[in-house]
C-alpha cells in the first residue's frame, strides 16, 4: 500500500487560512489502512482545524466525507454534492487524491493534508517500512523475493558493496545489508546458482525517466 | 478567573473508575461538582474525535480514567489509551487549546477516595488555567 504521513496541523491550517468552509476529504484506501487519512483521521483533523480557528477568532466550518477511494473517478463523482458551497478541499489521500479532486473540481483549490512517503507495508502496529521502489521491472524472482532496488540504500543490483559489514549496511548500522539477506535466503533455498547468472542491465526506461507511466488493458475496458 | 466554575468531562471505564466514582458517592466523599461522568466500556475504546468533540461542545477540561496499568480487563486498553491521549495532547497544543486540559488517570474500582482526589485535582488545574479559549473567543467575551 501507499504509506502517507499527515502534515503538521499548522501547515494544513495555513493552506485554508482565508477559507470559511472547507471539505475535509478522507480516503478509504491505503491511508485508512496506514491510519493517517481515513474516516476517523478526517474527523479528527476537521475537529482540530475548527478548534484552532475558533481560538483564533475566525471560525471555520467543515464538512467531512470519506470516499471509498480517491483514485477512482467513480468515487470522486460521489463527492459532487458535498463540495457545494465549500471554499476549498483538503484531501487526506496520498498524492493521487488531491490531483483527482483538482481535476474534478477545476474552480476549487485542493490542498494536500499528507506527505506521501512510499509503497510499503506494516512491520508492526504503528511501524511501516518501504518495500517497493515502483521501478517497473521487477527482479524479485532473481533475488529471493527481497528487493535490492529499494531496500539497498545504493540500489546496487549485483551484490553487496564494500560497506557491507557483518550483515549490516554502512549507511545505517541498524539496517540489514539487503544483499546479505538475499544471499542467506538463496542459500537456504538452495538457489545460490541464481547469483551466478549474468543478469541483463536493469531496464530503467520502465522506471520514472519517461514522465508519468500508464498501464493500458483493453481486456478490462468497458 | 473570579466566579469561573470549570466544566469537566470524565470518561470513566466501567470496570474501574466508574465504580470508583460510585464508591466515592457511597462513602459520602465530597468532591468537586464540576465533573460530568461518561461511562465507557474500556479506556481503549475511547475515540480521539469524541474527546475533541467534548472540548468543542464546551468542556474546559477532559480526563479519561482507566484501570491501573497491568489491570485492564482487556489487557492493553488503558496502555493504548495512554498513547492515544498523548498524541491528542500534542494536537491540542497545536490548536492553541493546550494539551494540559486533557489528562489520563489510572485507578481501581476500590479507589473511591482517589477518584475524589482526581476530580478535585483536575478541577483545580482547570480553574487555574481558566475557561477554555474556545468559550472565550466563541462568545466574544473577555475571560471571566
XYZ file of C-alpha atoms in Angstrom:
366
model
C 0.000 0.000 0.000
C 0.902 3.654 -0.188
C 2.127 4.954 3.141
C 1.456 8.579 3.972
C 2.029 10.779 6.984
C -0.122 13.731 7.901
C 1.368 17.196 7.556
C 1.635 19.328 10.701
C -1.655 20.963 11.668
C -0.190 24.457 11.326
C 0.776 23.795 7.703
C -2.692 22.489 6.814
C -4.353 25.360 8.681
C -2.142 27.756 6.709
C -3.476 26.409 3.407
C -7.050 27.302 4.356
C -6.408 30.424 6.401
C -8.655 32.530 4.160
C -11.437 29.967 3.855
C -14.657 29.906 5.839
C -15.943 26.484 4.836
C -13.831 23.536 3.730
C -14.351 19.930 2.805
C -12.034 17.542 4.625
C -11.915 14.537 2.320
C -10.698 11.239 3.698
C -9.825 8.211 1.609
C -10.904 4.667 2.363
C -7.904 3.111 0.635
C -4.267 2.808 1.698
C -4.298 5.831 4.022
C -7.124 4.294 6.030
C -5.052 1.154 6.482
C -1.960 3.123 7.498
C -4.137 5.153 9.883
C -3.328 8.589 8.508
C -6.205 9.645 6.281
C -9.340 7.560 6.766
C -12.731 8.475 8.154
C -11.518 8.716 11.724
C -8.489 10.829 10.867
C -10.640 13.133 8.718
C -12.939 13.780 11.690
C -10.004 14.440 13.998
C -8.345 16.811 11.524
C -11.622 18.655 10.927
C -12.174 18.969 14.690
C -8.631 20.218 15.287
C -8.951 22.798 12.478
C -12.279 24.025 13.840
C -10.840 24.376 17.348
C -7.752 26.201 16.090
C -9.792 28.638 14.049
C -12.301 29.300 16.817
C -9.475 30.128 19.184
C -8.097 32.489 16.557
C -11.498 34.144 16.390
C -12.219 33.145 12.791
C -14.487 30.090 12.971
C -14.129 27.547 10.219
C -16.961 25.373 9.058
C -16.022 21.895 7.955
C -17.719 19.156 6.016
C -16.179 15.694 6.115
C -16.567 12.961 3.598
C -14.555 9.805 3.118
C -14.630 8.299 -0.346
C -14.027 4.562 -0.676
C -11.030 5.593 -2.793
C -9.917 8.951 -4.137
C -8.026 7.338 -7.006
C -11.103 6.273 -8.962
C -13.264 8.785 -10.845
C -16.488 6.988 -9.924
C -15.864 7.576 -6.233
C -14.861 11.204 -6.796
C -18.152 11.864 -8.580
C -19.984 10.931 -5.392
C -18.390 13.982 -3.763
C -20.136 16.445 -6.073
C -22.909 17.124 -3.565
C -20.591 17.642 -0.592
C -18.325 20.181 -2.300
C -21.270 22.540 -2.800
C -20.544 25.801 -1.035
C -17.037 24.999 0.187
C -14.140 27.385 -0.382
C -11.525 24.642 -0.611
C -10.935 20.939 -0.279
C -8.364 19.343 1.996
C -7.505 15.856 0.807
C -6.247 13.225 3.197
C -5.478 10.805 0.370
C -1.998 10.074 -0.950
C -0.662 12.367 -3.674
C -3.092 10.847 -6.169
C -6.249 12.026 -4.397
C -5.663 15.795 -4.462
C -4.837 15.575 -8.169
C -8.036 13.691 -8.974
C -10.025 16.185 -6.928
C -8.305 19.132 -8.615
C -9.183 17.679 -11.987
C -12.807 17.076 -10.996
C -13.272 20.496 -9.378
C -11.290 22.960 -11.534
C -12.701 26.022 -9.736
C -11.844 24.854 -6.236
C -8.457 24.972 -4.532
C -7.433 21.493 -3.380
C -4.799 21.118 -0.682
C -2.880 18.022 0.411
C -3.008 17.133 4.094
C -0.489 14.327 3.679
C 3.109 13.819 2.784
C 3.078 10.665 0.676
C 6.054 8.614 1.753
C 6.421 5.287 -0.036
C 4.993 1.961 -1.152
C 5.407 -0.461 1.673
C 3.790 -2.431 4.410
C 3.448 -2.648 8.158
C 6.225 -4.250 10.197
C 4.359 -3.948 13.488
C 1.466 -1.911 14.796
C 2.430 1.682 14.087
C 5.552 0.821 12.075
C 5.576 0.951 8.286
C 8.518 0.283 6.025
C 9.318 0.824 2.369
C 9.335 -2.379 0.340
C 8.844 -1.458 -3.300
C 10.632 1.139 -5.407
C 7.963 1.016 -8.154
C 10.785 0.572 -10.679
C 8.502 -1.020 -13.268
C 10.788 -4.007 -13.927
C 10.579 -6.431 -11.027
C 13.617 -8.617 -10.318
C 12.389 -10.316 -7.134
C 12.491 -13.717 -8.901
C 16.267 -13.410 -9.050
C 16.817 -12.068 -5.565
C 14.917 -14.480 -3.358
C 11.921 -12.171 -3.015
C 13.986 -9.382 -1.465
C 14.242 -6.102 -3.366
C 17.695 -4.552 -3.696
C 16.303 -1.650 -5.728
C 14.625 -0.027 -2.740
C 15.956 -1.888 0.276
C 19.607 -1.259 -0.588
C 20.334 2.443 0.023
C 22.520 2.406 -3.103
C 20.116 0.265 -5.151
C 23.038 -1.982 -6.037
C 21.983 -4.714 -8.447
C 24.878 -7.153 -8.372
C 25.855 -7.953 -4.825
C 26.939 -6.117 -1.703
C 29.187 -3.086 -1.763
C 32.328 -2.763 0.363
C 30.316 -1.137 3.102
C 28.513 -4.341 3.999
C 29.926 -5.499 7.332
C 28.700 -8.390 9.462
C 25.397 -8.292 7.638
C 24.813 -4.618 8.297
C 24.752 -1.630 5.968
C 27.353 1.138 6.179
C 24.645 3.763 5.693
C 22.906 2.719 8.877
C 24.205 0.100 11.264
C 20.641 -0.786 12.272
C 19.850 -1.659 8.679
C 20.419 -5.175 7.413
C 22.538 -5.381 4.262
C 19.928 -6.450 1.757
C 22.458 -8.418 -0.269
C 23.349 -10.376 2.857
C 19.638 -11.134 3.257
C 19.406 -12.151 -0.385
C 22.450 -14.423 -0.082
C 21.188 -16.032 3.122
C 17.761 -16.671 1.652
C 19.016 -18.089 -1.638
C 21.404 -20.315 0.293
C 18.530 -21.617 2.396
C 16.518 -22.246 -0.752
C 19.485 -23.987 -2.380
C 19.396 -21.467 -5.192
C 22.765 -19.744 -4.923
C 23.113 -20.567 -8.614
C 20.817 -17.615 -9.277
C 23.597 -15.325 -8.150
C 25.925 -16.780 -10.764
C 23.614 -15.893 -13.592
C 24.734 -12.861 -15.513
C 21.759 -10.581 -15.269
C 20.983 -8.161 -18.057
C 21.354 -4.475 -17.380
C 18.346 -3.227 -15.493
C 15.923 -1.507 -17.798
C 15.445 1.833 -16.090
C 13.376 3.083 -19.030
C 10.457 1.362 -17.303
C 11.046 3.455 -14.221
C 10.380 7.170 -13.802
C 12.550 8.552 -16.596
C 9.840 8.949 -19.202
C 7.356 11.016 -17.226
C 4.129 9.623 -15.797
C 3.664 5.936 -16.604
C 0.447 4.447 -17.831
C -0.888 0.892 -17.893
C -3.493 0.123 -20.550
C -5.513 -3.097 -20.571
C -8.073 -3.372 -23.294
C -9.497 -6.597 -21.843
C -10.909 -4.799 -18.821
C -12.165 -1.753 -20.678
C -15.945 -1.312 -20.901
C -10.976 33.957 36.873
C -13.383 35.076 39.561
C -16.584 33.068 39.517
C -15.273 30.636 36.952
C -16.551 27.109 37.518
C -14.875 24.668 35.128
C -16.919 22.155 33.226
C -15.010 18.892 33.155
C -15.980 15.738 31.347
C -14.636 12.476 32.744
C -14.653 9.420 30.527
C -14.578 6.575 33.026
C -14.015 2.899 32.391
C -16.948 0.943 33.798
C -14.617 -1.712 35.216
C -12.740 0.646 37.500
C -13.075 4.425 37.548
C -16.835 4.423 37.121
C -17.194 2.060 40.066
C -14.681 4.149 41.996
C -16.847 7.215 41.414
C -19.806 5.199 42.636
C -17.847 4.185 45.715
C -16.867 7.779 46.385
C -20.584 8.554 46.415
C -21.416 5.613 48.700
C -18.671 6.761 51.043
C -20.255 10.224 51.104
C -16.887 11.510 49.972
C -17.231 15.059 48.723
C -15.525 16.125 45.535
C -15.791 18.968 43.060
C -19.231 19.037 41.433
C -17.698 20.250 38.166
C -17.102 16.749 36.833
C -19.629 15.142 34.475
C -19.037 11.416 34.147
C -19.432 9.456 30.937
C -19.297 5.680 31.291
C -17.248 3.851 28.688
C -16.636 0.097 28.338
C -12.823 0.486 28.446
C -10.452 3.419 28.008
C -9.085 1.542 24.996
C -12.439 2.216 23.316
C -12.068 5.961 23.597
C -12.057 7.798 20.304
C -9.838 10.856 19.888
C -12.601 12.506 17.875
C -15.028 12.184 20.783
C -12.547 13.841 23.146
C -12.143 16.732 20.686
C -15.916 16.950 20.451
C -16.157 17.329 24.226
C -13.884 20.370 24.032
C -15.771 21.792 21.066
C -19.040 21.454 22.895
C -17.916 23.375 25.920
C -15.692 21.320 28.193
C -12.924 23.311 29.866
C -11.125 20.111 30.705
C -11.420 16.422 29.954
C -9.987 13.437 31.713
C -10.009 9.769 30.956
C -9.838 7.385 33.875
C -8.954 3.771 33.388
C -7.723 0.768 35.310
C -4.326 0.562 36.956
C -1.640 -0.361 34.457
C -1.478 -4.123 34.206
C -5.052 -4.498 35.446
C -7.028 -3.716 32.289
C -9.900 -6.143 31.796
C -8.954 -6.184 28.133
C -5.207 -6.499 28.816
C -3.885 -3.423 26.986
C -6.812 -0.981 26.700
C -5.512 1.541 29.222
C -1.959 1.393 27.829
C -3.281 2.121 24.351
C -5.496 4.909 25.656
C -2.448 6.495 27.301
C -0.613 6.616 23.958
C -3.668 7.965 22.133
C -4.160 10.681 24.711
C -0.521 11.679 24.417
C -0.953 12.092 20.655
C -4.129 14.091 21.199
C -2.429 16.330 23.749
C 0.051 17.243 21.010
C -2.813 18.090 18.646
C -4.444 20.208 21.372
C -1.170 22.063 21.852
C -1.029 22.718 18.113
C -4.573 24.088 18.088
C -3.755 26.503 20.893
C -6.225 24.893 23.299
C -3.441 23.321 25.351
C -2.738 19.664 25.954
C -2.752 20.211 29.720
C -6.539 20.406 29.596
C -6.600 16.690 28.860
C -5.289 14.078 31.282
C -5.284 10.342 31.844
C -5.603 8.780 35.289
C -5.398 5.184 36.471
C -7.213 3.777 39.450
C -9.012 0.667 40.609
C -12.692 0.175 41.448
C -11.777 0.195 45.135
C -10.199 3.652 44.976
C -13.191 5.848 45.670
C -11.090 8.297 47.667
C -8.598 8.544 44.827
C -11.416 9.308 42.391
C -12.499 12.199 44.553
C -8.902 13.416 44.681
C -8.618 13.203 40.890
C -11.831 15.175 40.444
C -10.553 17.853 42.819
C -7.066 17.823 41.256
C -8.408 18.250 37.719
C -10.896 20.928 38.777
C -8.133 22.829 40.493
C -5.885 22.547 37.435
C -8.557 23.773 35.029
C -9.588 26.531 37.382
C -6.053 27.847 37.355
C -5.881 27.549 33.546
C -9.112 29.466 33.153
C -12.042 28.910 30.816
C -11.475 27.076 27.565
C -10.187 29.543 24.959
C -12.954 28.235 22.725
C -15.547 29.680 25.063
C -13.752 32.949 25.380
C -13.349 33.536 21.666
C -16.597 31.987 20.639
C -18.706 34.105 22.951
C -16.602 37.132 22.084
C -16.238 37.997 25.744
C -13.272 38.620 27.980
C -12.210 35.884 30.392
C -14.457 35.780 33.385
